[in-house]
């Protein structure tokens, strides 16, 4: 008993396509033992050489680091309870002579360019209050000088706009170094230490510092009001806030070679107040290779991971030889494992 | 369904309206609240919800099953609406009833914005988004830039709003068309055309044949002299058969044009019950009661009637069709429920992270309390003003509190809110594939698979119990007249195989029944011989078949103008089959009106007067018709009904042998799976007839308790009837049912059949559908008292144990002995078991049986049985059915499936999914269900991982920033992370990934077990994922940290490195788990990584952001790329190792089959398969 009107109606049958029937051509990879072993071996083979070359590059870097924050304050602050306050008083006093001379020895021959960094420890340039305390608009255009963004509390002085505003600029690092090798003064090239993109686009060449560092509380360096922001490279470097509480910032470059065992004398103007928050200050002289500065971590990691991969590959092979499982063997199917009795 | 006494009817009659009504109203409320913006897929339909029809009404129009209590209850004046017929002014005087213009559109120009937003914010996800975004707007808490925090929410809102606006525009357009349709309305004693929207309650409307009704109206008169009108309710409940409606005799005679029509109708307030209506009408000082058969509803079409007159009682949005216009009910999937538990864990993590951060910050503040004033990077004091004040420092406690709130903002995506949106998208995609599946398209009914509920796709992969209706679900519900036992002789049409086409010529036209029926040649010959005793019997038998029903013959034009087809329209397929077969034997019903019928008997037209008709009802389980024969002298009553009630009224003294023979025939028919009916007849003497007639008339005009009175009259007349014979109607099994059941069984799904049929019929269908096999032990429970039920259950349990011990002794141990038990229980016993303490025992017994057959169950019992399992186990239940009697079961089960078949669309309306054939259950569960479950569970776990790994990377960094929630990763990257960087691949994989091919899944139904065992999503996997997440976040964070420790790297650069590292890691992680790579998958995964690079570049090319050009600086160094490679490998190696070892040494079934699929070991596997237990038994 079939009704004949089915044919006359338009069929609603879905049109066939491989897509709608979920039959598109496809690749179905399976983790076969061979594939897994091969990929682990190849991972091992690629990772170990990378690790080794990274490590050797890291070894080639010659780095001299000198922590000077404690040494460069008068050594008579010995009373542990008061020493901290005395140090702060010392560094805040603008009249005291803060010159400090350190002598270092080059362990190896250092080829130019030798980078001069200052390194701060426990300085949280990534503190939320701090990172947001800037106004990128103000730095770019002279007419935006009243666009303070989140610059408070360093946005105005006596209701006059501070340029550059914000805590970051206010706290600009102001220690200075003079270096002489074997008593011969060596110039530190401070040109092009900042990113070119910052100089051309981020900081205006017609924006000049105004009312900067005029308040009672001096955070750091003062700026020459006749030089536009885009040329204040120390500021630009400082304004690239560091990611981590221990960080280096480029101070300058030395273009002369330093031989091994050369005596390097550094005259430090110890101005910057890291004592208030018990931070540390270091001077770093370092050469570079393709990996940047000295850091063996990545090389070690690569070697460990590579080694582990090789080890796993071998372990898999052994396990496979001892206890192989044929692929797609139906006797492993759950309903075949306990065959029901009939 | 109404009159024939087939057993299926019993199912309907058991409806307890209260229950369904309660549940429906609750559901309708809940569905109202939860429909939200899922309209994109939801059909807009005139859903009848689950309102069950109490009993379909045939002729007399009393609401007989609900009895007099309902239909004759005085309507309270407060709850009534008063309608003055043909006086709309007066009707609307006191209280303006709704006009007939409809507005399905939700919004107008003004209300769109507030209303749409209000609706969208019904989602918890959006509220969460919004609260976080608002928190972020407070200056003290502004973690992200204002734009960055609001943009994603705004984007989602905008897209949804545009979609809603477009849909609403379309609704407005269709409303406009609808409102401007024309109808004839009586104005100033003349019929004028009026737009639909201008029709008011109280107006008299004339509707012509084949027109659609503009509003709900009470019938006043029709073109038929007896006041009958036929309507088709396809738009309302999807049923395509004609329903009869009646005008009251009191109004039928009046002509409205002459202004004679007036009166007052007092009816109930508008409600959504399309099968109920109560009213009184005062006409000419007489009070007449009106029932559901006196009202015709908006959306119906008038058929087979030239015109009708009616008075509008409900208009516009108050019509029943509009009140029922709501969406499908919403359920929540098991996976989602489980997922919410895990989300709870994640919120605990979130709170823990936030607490850790704020406590650490508090300690840091305390330790450095004295230093804060001067510290360059803190600078508590503000010296810029005249007075030195604290700058943005609110004291220790508040600072900690702010830090807590800020950390909630920063870590917000720990709660994967986007997951809910992705899940919805994935489900839409999955639904698309299910709907588009050619293998689930039913050619015969031309119907596609329908997804009505969108949020339980993945439940299809975890079903453990299938509850199936029999008629129309396992069987086709296309009744075929198979056997007849007439006068004690058995005629089984097995002998004659040709299909005979009977036709008659009337007025030069050839009339022919629309459907051909196989006939038994012997019987055909016999039916032509009029004079033998047998011939007489056969004659009466077929007259009974042709007359004793409520079928309406319709003539249909064909291409050949001289040939017309007769189509029998009726509510019961059994009756149709009987009438068609009578026609094939030369007893063709040609015309039916309320007063007479015309039957063409062997080419001779005979007119029978229908003197009375006693409808089918559930107590009597039979119907009868009193006919005045063509000779105008004899009056006969023909009775047709279920054997149980028929044999009690048969006059056995006449021909005991024949009764015995018929009884044995009946038994053999029902054991073949046929539906049986017994037919009897009695000639009435004049006195008897007159007595009956007077009581019939007084009963049918009675104002109080008409239904009960009529029943009494019927019982009186239906007595001492002569047995004519019995008929056996075959309800053929649907194609592929035995195979489907076998597949489901091997998939570990228990199939229960719940039917209203007799036990014998049920058992025989059980055999033919391979549900029962000859090796099974049957436990049959049919008792009439609680105690005997208890005893049977106890016996059953003992038998179970015995069998278990036996099978244990033979060395099975797999519980296989138990799986060969079948429980057969009937509705009467269930009455004593359900909702009593015996339930527990029944559950225990039933769960030990592999097959459970429940026969003679009422709709509510069906729901009760589903609840029995649902409330006691964690197992997922699925109910499948096609009729109104399955509605309660469909709604009770976790997944409800409606078969869009013969019995109307009630089941479909209540269902979550609808399809054309039972056998589609196999691809639906084993293939789509399996895929949906695997995809969805992987997607959920992956989304947890994806968001948590990002949050953890942020968290580790916070530990290095004095716990102040600085993020090295830019705001925009944080926001885009779950929008652009990683969202597309999960959705693509969630929609497209396939672990196994369709062929394999169908071949090895056992693979379905992985979903039942929750192998792809469980607590263990969640915690493993969390541990993996922890490791990966450590790798992603600390490799760059240590590689750049003490270097001059700036925050933005290393932030970019972290962003890209996490995105690559997360996408490669996904790539490792993808099982089927299409080009789309490739495009999505690798494209996302490329898109991330592009986005990061674009963000870093904006000079007003602090991180300007950072990416280009850092990407210029080798270290950057070495870090990326190192992170990806280092983070994912542990996962790869574990995955490999598990796959190799603890392989899941799926894994083995994947390998087999790839390396072609299928041949071996086939041999190892369990042989399918096959029963040779067929009907």
Coordinates of N, CA, C and O in Angstrom, one line a residue, chain B residues 61-166:
Chain B
X61 N -19.5 14.5 19.2 CA -18.8 15.7 19.6 C -18.8 16.0 21.1 O -18.5 17.0 21.5
X62 N -19.2 15.0 21.9 CA -19.0 15.2 23.3 C -17.6 14.9 23.7 O -17.0 14.0 23.1
X63 N -17.1 15.6 24.7 CA -15.7 15.2 25.1 C -15.9 14.0 26.0 O -15.8 14.1 27.2
X64 N -16.1 12.8 25.4 CA -16.6 11.8 26.2 C -15.5 11.2 27.2 O -15.9 10.7 28.2
X65 N -14.3 11.2 26.8 CA -13.4 10.5 27.7 C -13.1 11.4 28.9 O -12.9 10.9 30.0
X66 N -13.1 12.7 28.7 CA -12.9 13.5 29.8 C -14.2 13.6 30.6 O -14.2 14.2 31.7
X67 N -15.2 13.2 30.0 CA -16.4 13.0 30.8 C -17.2 14.2 31.1 O -16.8 15.3 30.7
X68 N -18.2 14.1 31.7 CA -19.1 15.3 31.9 C -18.5 16.3 32.8 O -18.8 17.4 32.8
X69 N -17.7 15.8 33.7 CA -17.1 16.7 34.7 C -16.5 17.9 34.0 O -16.6 19.0 34.4
X70 N -15.8 17.6 32.9 CA -15.1 18.7 32.2 C -16.0 19.4 31.3 O -16.1 20.7 31.3
X71 N -16.8 18.7 30.5 CA -17.4 19.5 29.4 C -18.7 20.1 29.9 O -19.2 21.0 29.2
X72 N -19.2 19.8 31.0 CA -20.4 20.4 31.4 C -20.2 21.3 32.7 O -21.2 21.7 33.3
X73 N -19.0 21.5 33.0 CA -18.7 22.3 34.1 C -19.2 23.7 33.8 O -18.9 24.2 32.7
X74 N -19.8 24.3 34.7 CA -20.2 25.7 34.4 C -18.9 26.6 34.3 O -18.0 26.4 35.2
X75 N -18.8 27.4 33.3 CA -17.6 28.2 33.3 C -17.8 29.4 34.2 O -18.8 30.1 34.1
X76 N -16.9 29.5 35.0 CA -16.9 30.6 36.0 C -16.9 32.0 35.2 O -16.1 32.1 34.2
X77 N -17.7 32.9 35.6 CA -17.8 34.1 34.9 C -16.5 34.9 34.8 O -16.2 35.5 33.9
X78 N -15.7 34.7 35.9 CA -14.4 35.4 35.9 C -13.5 34.9 34.9 O -12.6 35.6 34.3
X79 N -13.6 33.6 34.6 CA -12.6 32.9 33.7 C -13.2 32.9 32.3 O -12.6 32.3 31.4
X80 N -14.3 33.4 32.1 CA -15.0 33.3 30.8 C -14.8 34.5 29.9 O -14.6 35.6 30.4
X81 N -14.9 34.3 28.7 CA -15.0 35.5 27.8 C -16.4 35.4 27.2 O -16.9 34.3 26.8
X82 N -17.0 36.5 27.0 CA -18.4 36.5 26.5 C -18.4 37.0 25.1 O -17.7 38.1 24.8
X83 N -19.0 36.3 24.2 CA -19.0 36.7 22.8 C -20.4 36.8 22.3 O -21.2 35.9 22.4
X84 N -20.8 38.0 21.9 CA -22.1 38.2 21.3 C -22.0 37.9 19.8 O -21.3 38.6 19.1
X85 N -22.7 36.9 19.4 CA -22.6 36.5 18.0 C -23.0 37.7 17.1 O -24.1 38.2 17.3
X86 N -22.2 37.9 16.2 CA -22.5 39.0 15.2 C -22.7 40.3 15.8 O -23.4 41.2 15.3
X87 N -22.0 40.5 16.9 CA -22.1 41.9 17.5 C -20.7 42.2 18.1 O -20.5 42.2 19.3
X88 N -19.8 42.5 17.2 CA -18.4 42.7 17.7 C -18.3 43.9 18.7 O -17.5 43.9 19.6
X89 N -19.2 44.9 18.4 CA -19.1 46.1 19.3 C -19.4 45.8 20.7 O -18.7 46.1 21.6
X90 N -20.5 45.0 20.9 CA -20.9 44.7 22.2 C -19.9 43.7 22.9 O -19.5 43.8 24.0
X91 N -19.4 42.8 22.0 CA -18.4 41.8 22.5 C -17.2 42.5 23.1 O -16.7 42.2 24.1
X92 N -16.8 43.5 22.3 CA -15.5 44.2 22.7 C -15.8 45.4 23.6 O -14.9 46.2 23.9
X93 N -17.0 45.5 24.1 CA -17.4 46.7 24.8 C -16.6 46.8 26.1 O -15.9 47.8 26.4
X94 N -16.8 45.8 26.9 CA -16.2 45.8 28.3 C -14.7 45.7 28.2 O -14.0 46.3 28.9
X95 N -14.3 44.8 27.4 CA -12.9 44.4 27.4 C -12.5 44.2 26.0 O -13.1 43.3 25.3
X96 N -11.5 44.9 25.6 CA -11.1 44.7 24.2 C -10.3 43.4 24.0 O -9.3 43.2 24.6
X97 N -10.9 42.5 23.2 CA -10.1 41.3 23.0 C -9.1 41.6 21.9 O -9.2 42.5 21.1
X98 N -8.1 40.7 21.9 CA -7.0 40.9 20.9 C -7.6 40.9 19.5 O -8.5 40.1 19.2
X99 N -7.1 41.8 18.6 CA -7.5 41.8 17.2 C -6.9 40.6 16.5 O -6.1 39.9 17.1
X100 N -7.2 40.5 15.3 CA -6.7 39.3 14.6 C -5.4 39.5 13.9 O -4.9 38.6 13.3
X101 N -4.8 40.7 14.0 CA -3.5 40.8 13.4 C -2.5 40.1 14.3 O -2.6 40.1 15.5
X102 N -1.6 39.5 13.6 CA -0.6 38.7 14.4 C 0.8 39.4 14.3 O 1.1 40.0 13.3
X103 N 1.5 39.2 15.3 CA 2.9 39.6 15.2 C 3.8 38.5 15.8 O 3.9 38.4 17.0
X104 N 4.4 37.8 14.9 CA 5.4 36.8 15.3 C 6.7 37.5 15.5 O 7.6 37.0 16.1
X105 N 6.9 38.6 14.8 CA 8.1 39.4 14.9 C 8.3 39.8 16.4 O 7.3 40.2 17.1
X106 N 9.5 39.7 16.9 CA 9.7 40.0 18.3 C 9.9 41.4 18.6 O 9.6 41.9 19.6
X107 N 10.5 42.1 17.6 CA 10.9 43.5 17.9 C 10.3 44.5 17.0 O 9.8 44.1 15.9
X108 N 10.2 45.7 17.4 CA 9.9 46.8 16.5 C 11.2 47.6 16.4 O 12.2 47.3 17.1
X109 N 11.2 48.7 15.6 CA 12.4 49.5 15.5 C 12.9 50.0 16.9 O 14.0 50.0 17.2
X110 N 11.9 50.4 17.7 CA 12.3 51.0 19.0 C 12.7 50.0 20.0 O 13.7 50.2 20.7
X111 N 12.0 48.9 20.0 CA 12.3 47.9 21.1 C 13.5 47.0 20.7 O 13.9 46.3 21.5
X112 N 13.9 47.1 19.5 CA 14.9 46.1 19.1 C 16.1 46.0 20.0 O 16.5 45.0 20.5
X113 N 16.7 47.2 20.2 CA 18.0 47.2 20.9 C 17.9 46.7 22.3 O 18.5 45.7 22.7
X114 N 17.0 47.4 23.1 CA 16.9 46.9 24.5 C 16.4 45.4 24.6 O 17.0 44.6 25.4
X115 N 15.4 45.1 23.8 CA 14.9 43.7 23.9 C 15.9 42.7 23.5 O 16.0 41.6 24.1
X116 N 16.5 43.0 22.4 CA 17.5 42.0 21.9 C 18.6 41.8 22.8 O 19.0 40.7 23.1
X117 N 19.1 42.9 23.4 CA 20.2 42.8 24.3 C 19.8 42.0 25.6 O 20.5 41.1 26.0
X118 N 18.6 42.3 26.0 CA 18.0 41.6 27.2 C 18.0 40.1 26.9 O 18.4 39.3 27.8
X119 N 17.5 39.8 25.7 CA 17.5 38.3 25.5 C 18.8 37.7 25.4 O 19.1 36.6 25.8
X120 N 19.7 38.4 24.7 CA 21.1 37.8 24.6 C 21.7 37.6 26.0 O 22.5 36.7 26.2
X121 N 21.5 38.6 26.8 CA 22.1 38.4 28.1 C 21.5 37.4 29.1 O 21.8 37.3 30.2
X122 N 20.6 36.6 28.5 CA 20.0 35.5 29.3 C 21.1 34.4 29.4 O 21.0 33.5 30.2
X123 N 22.1 34.5 28.6 CA 23.1 33.5 28.6 C 24.1 33.8 29.7 O 24.6 35.0 29.8
X124 N 24.4 32.8 30.5 CA 25.4 33.0 31.6 C 26.7 33.5 31.1 O 27.3 34.4 31.6
X125 N 27.1 33.0 29.9 CA 28.4 33.3 29.4 C 28.5 34.8 29.1 O 29.5 35.5 29.5
X126 N 27.4 35.4 28.6 CA 27.5 36.8 28.3 C 27.6 37.7 29.5 O 28.2 38.7 29.6
X127 N 26.8 37.2 30.5 CA 26.8 37.9 31.8 C 28.2 37.9 32.4 O 28.7 39.0 32.9
X128 N 28.8 36.8 32.4 CA 30.2 36.7 32.9 C 31.1 37.6 32.1 O 31.8 38.4 32.7
X129 N 31.0 37.6 30.8 CA 31.8 38.5 30.0 C 31.5 40.0 30.4 O 32.5 40.8 30.6
X130 N 30.3 40.3 30.6 CA 29.9 41.6 30.8 C 30.4 42.1 32.2 O 30.9 43.2 32.3
X131 N 30.2 41.2 33.2 CA 30.6 41.6 34.5 C 32.1 41.9 34.5 O 32.6 42.9 35.1
X132 N 32.9 41.0 33.9 CA 34.3 41.2 33.8 C 34.7 42.5 33.0 O 35.5 43.2 33.5
X133 N 33.9 42.7 32.0 CA 34.2 43.9 31.2 C 33.9 45.2 32.0 O 34.6 46.1 32.0
X134 N 32.8 45.1 32.8 CA 32.5 46.3 33.6 C 33.5 46.5 34.7 O 34.0 47.6 34.9
X135 N 33.9 45.4 35.3 CA 35.0 45.5 36.4 C 36.2 46.2 35.8 O 36.8 47.0 36.4
X136 N 36.5 45.8 34.5 CA 37.7 46.3 33.9 C 37.5 47.8 33.6 O 38.5 48.5 33.4
X137 N 36.3 48.3 33.6 CA 36.1 49.7 33.3 C 36.5 50.6 34.5 O 36.7 51.8 34.3
X138 N 36.5 50.0 35.7 CA 36.8 50.8 36.9 C 38.3 51.2 36.8 O 39.1 50.3 36.5
X139 N 38.6 52.5 37.0 CA 40.0 52.9 36.8 C 41.0 52.1 37.6 O 42.1 51.8 37.2
X140 N 40.5 51.8 38.9 CA 41.5 51.0 39.7 C 41.8 49.7 39.2 O 42.8 49.0 39.6
X141 N 40.9 49.1 38.4 CA 41.0 47.7 38.0 C 41.4 47.6 36.5 O 41.4 46.5 36.0
X142 N 41.5 48.7 35.8 CA 41.7 48.6 34.4 C 42.9 47.8 34.0 O 44.0 48.3 34.1
X143 N 42.7 46.6 33.8 CA 43.9 45.7 33.4 C 44.1 45.8 31.9 O 45.2 46.1 31.4
X144 N 43.0 45.6 31.2 CA 43.1 45.7 29.8 C 42.7 47.0 29.3 O 42.0 47.7 30.0
X145 N 43.0 47.4 28.1 CA 42.5 48.6 27.6 C 41.0 48.5 27.5 O 40.5 47.4 27.4
X146 N 40.3 49.6 27.5 CA 38.9 49.6 27.5 C 38.4 48.9 26.2 O 37.5 48.0 26.3
X147 N 38.9 49.3 25.1 CA 38.4 48.7 23.8 C 38.7 47.2 23.8 O 37.8 46.4 23.5
X148 N 39.9 46.8 24.2 CA 40.2 45.4 24.1 C 39.3 44.5 24.9 O 39.0 43.4 24.6
X149 N 38.8 45.1 26.1 CA 38.0 44.2 26.9 C 36.6 44.1 26.4 O 35.9 43.2 26.7
X150 N 36.1 45.2 25.8 CA 34.7 45.2 25.4 C 34.5 44.6 24.0 O 33.5 44.0 23.7
X151 N 35.5 44.8 23.2 CA 35.4 44.4 21.7 C 34.8 43.0 21.5 O 33.9 42.9 20.7
X152 N 35.4 42.0 22.1 CA 34.9 40.6 21.7 C 33.5 40.5 22.1 O 32.7 39.9 21.3
X153 N 33.1 41.0 23.3 CA 31.7 40.8 23.6 C 30.8 41.6 22.7 O 29.8 41.1 22.2
X154 N 31.3 42.8 22.4 CA 30.5 43.6 21.4 C 30.4 43.0 20.1 O 29.3 43.0 19.5
X155 N 31.4 42.3 19.7 CA 31.4 41.7 18.4 C 30.4 40.5 18.4 O 29.5 40.4 17.5
X156 N 30.4 39.7 19.4 CA 29.5 38.6 19.5 C 28.0 39.1 19.5 O 27.2 38.6 18.8
X157 N 27.9 40.1 20.4 CA 26.5 40.7 20.5 C 26.0 41.2 19.1 O 24.9 41.0 18.7
X158 N 27.0 41.9 18.4 CA 26.6 42.5 17.2 C 26.2 41.5 16.2 O 25.1 41.6 15.5
X159 N 27.0 40.4 16.1 CA 26.7 39.4 15.1 C 25.3 38.7 15.4 O 24.5 38.6 14.5
X160 N 25.1 38.4 16.7 CA 23.9 37.8 17.0 C 22.7 38.8 16.8 O 21.7 38.4 16.3
X161 N 22.9 40.0 17.1 CA 21.9 41.0 16.9 C 21.5 41.1 15.4 O 20.4 41.2 15.0
X162 N 22.5 41.1 14.5 CA 22.3 41.2 13.1 C 21.5 40.0 12.6 O 20.5 40.1 11.9
X163 N 21.9 38.8 13.1 CA 21.2 37.6 12.8 C 19.7 37.7 13.2 O 18.8 37.4 12.5
X164 N 19.5 38.1 14.5 CA 18.2 38.2 15.0 C 17.4 39.2 14.2 O 16.2 39.0 13.9
X165 N 18.0 40.3 13.9 CA 17.3 41.4 13.2 C 16.8 40.8 11.8 O 15.7 41.1 11.4
X166 N 17.7 40.1 11.1 CA 17.3 39.6 9.8 C 16.2 38.6 10.0 O 15.2 38.7 9.2

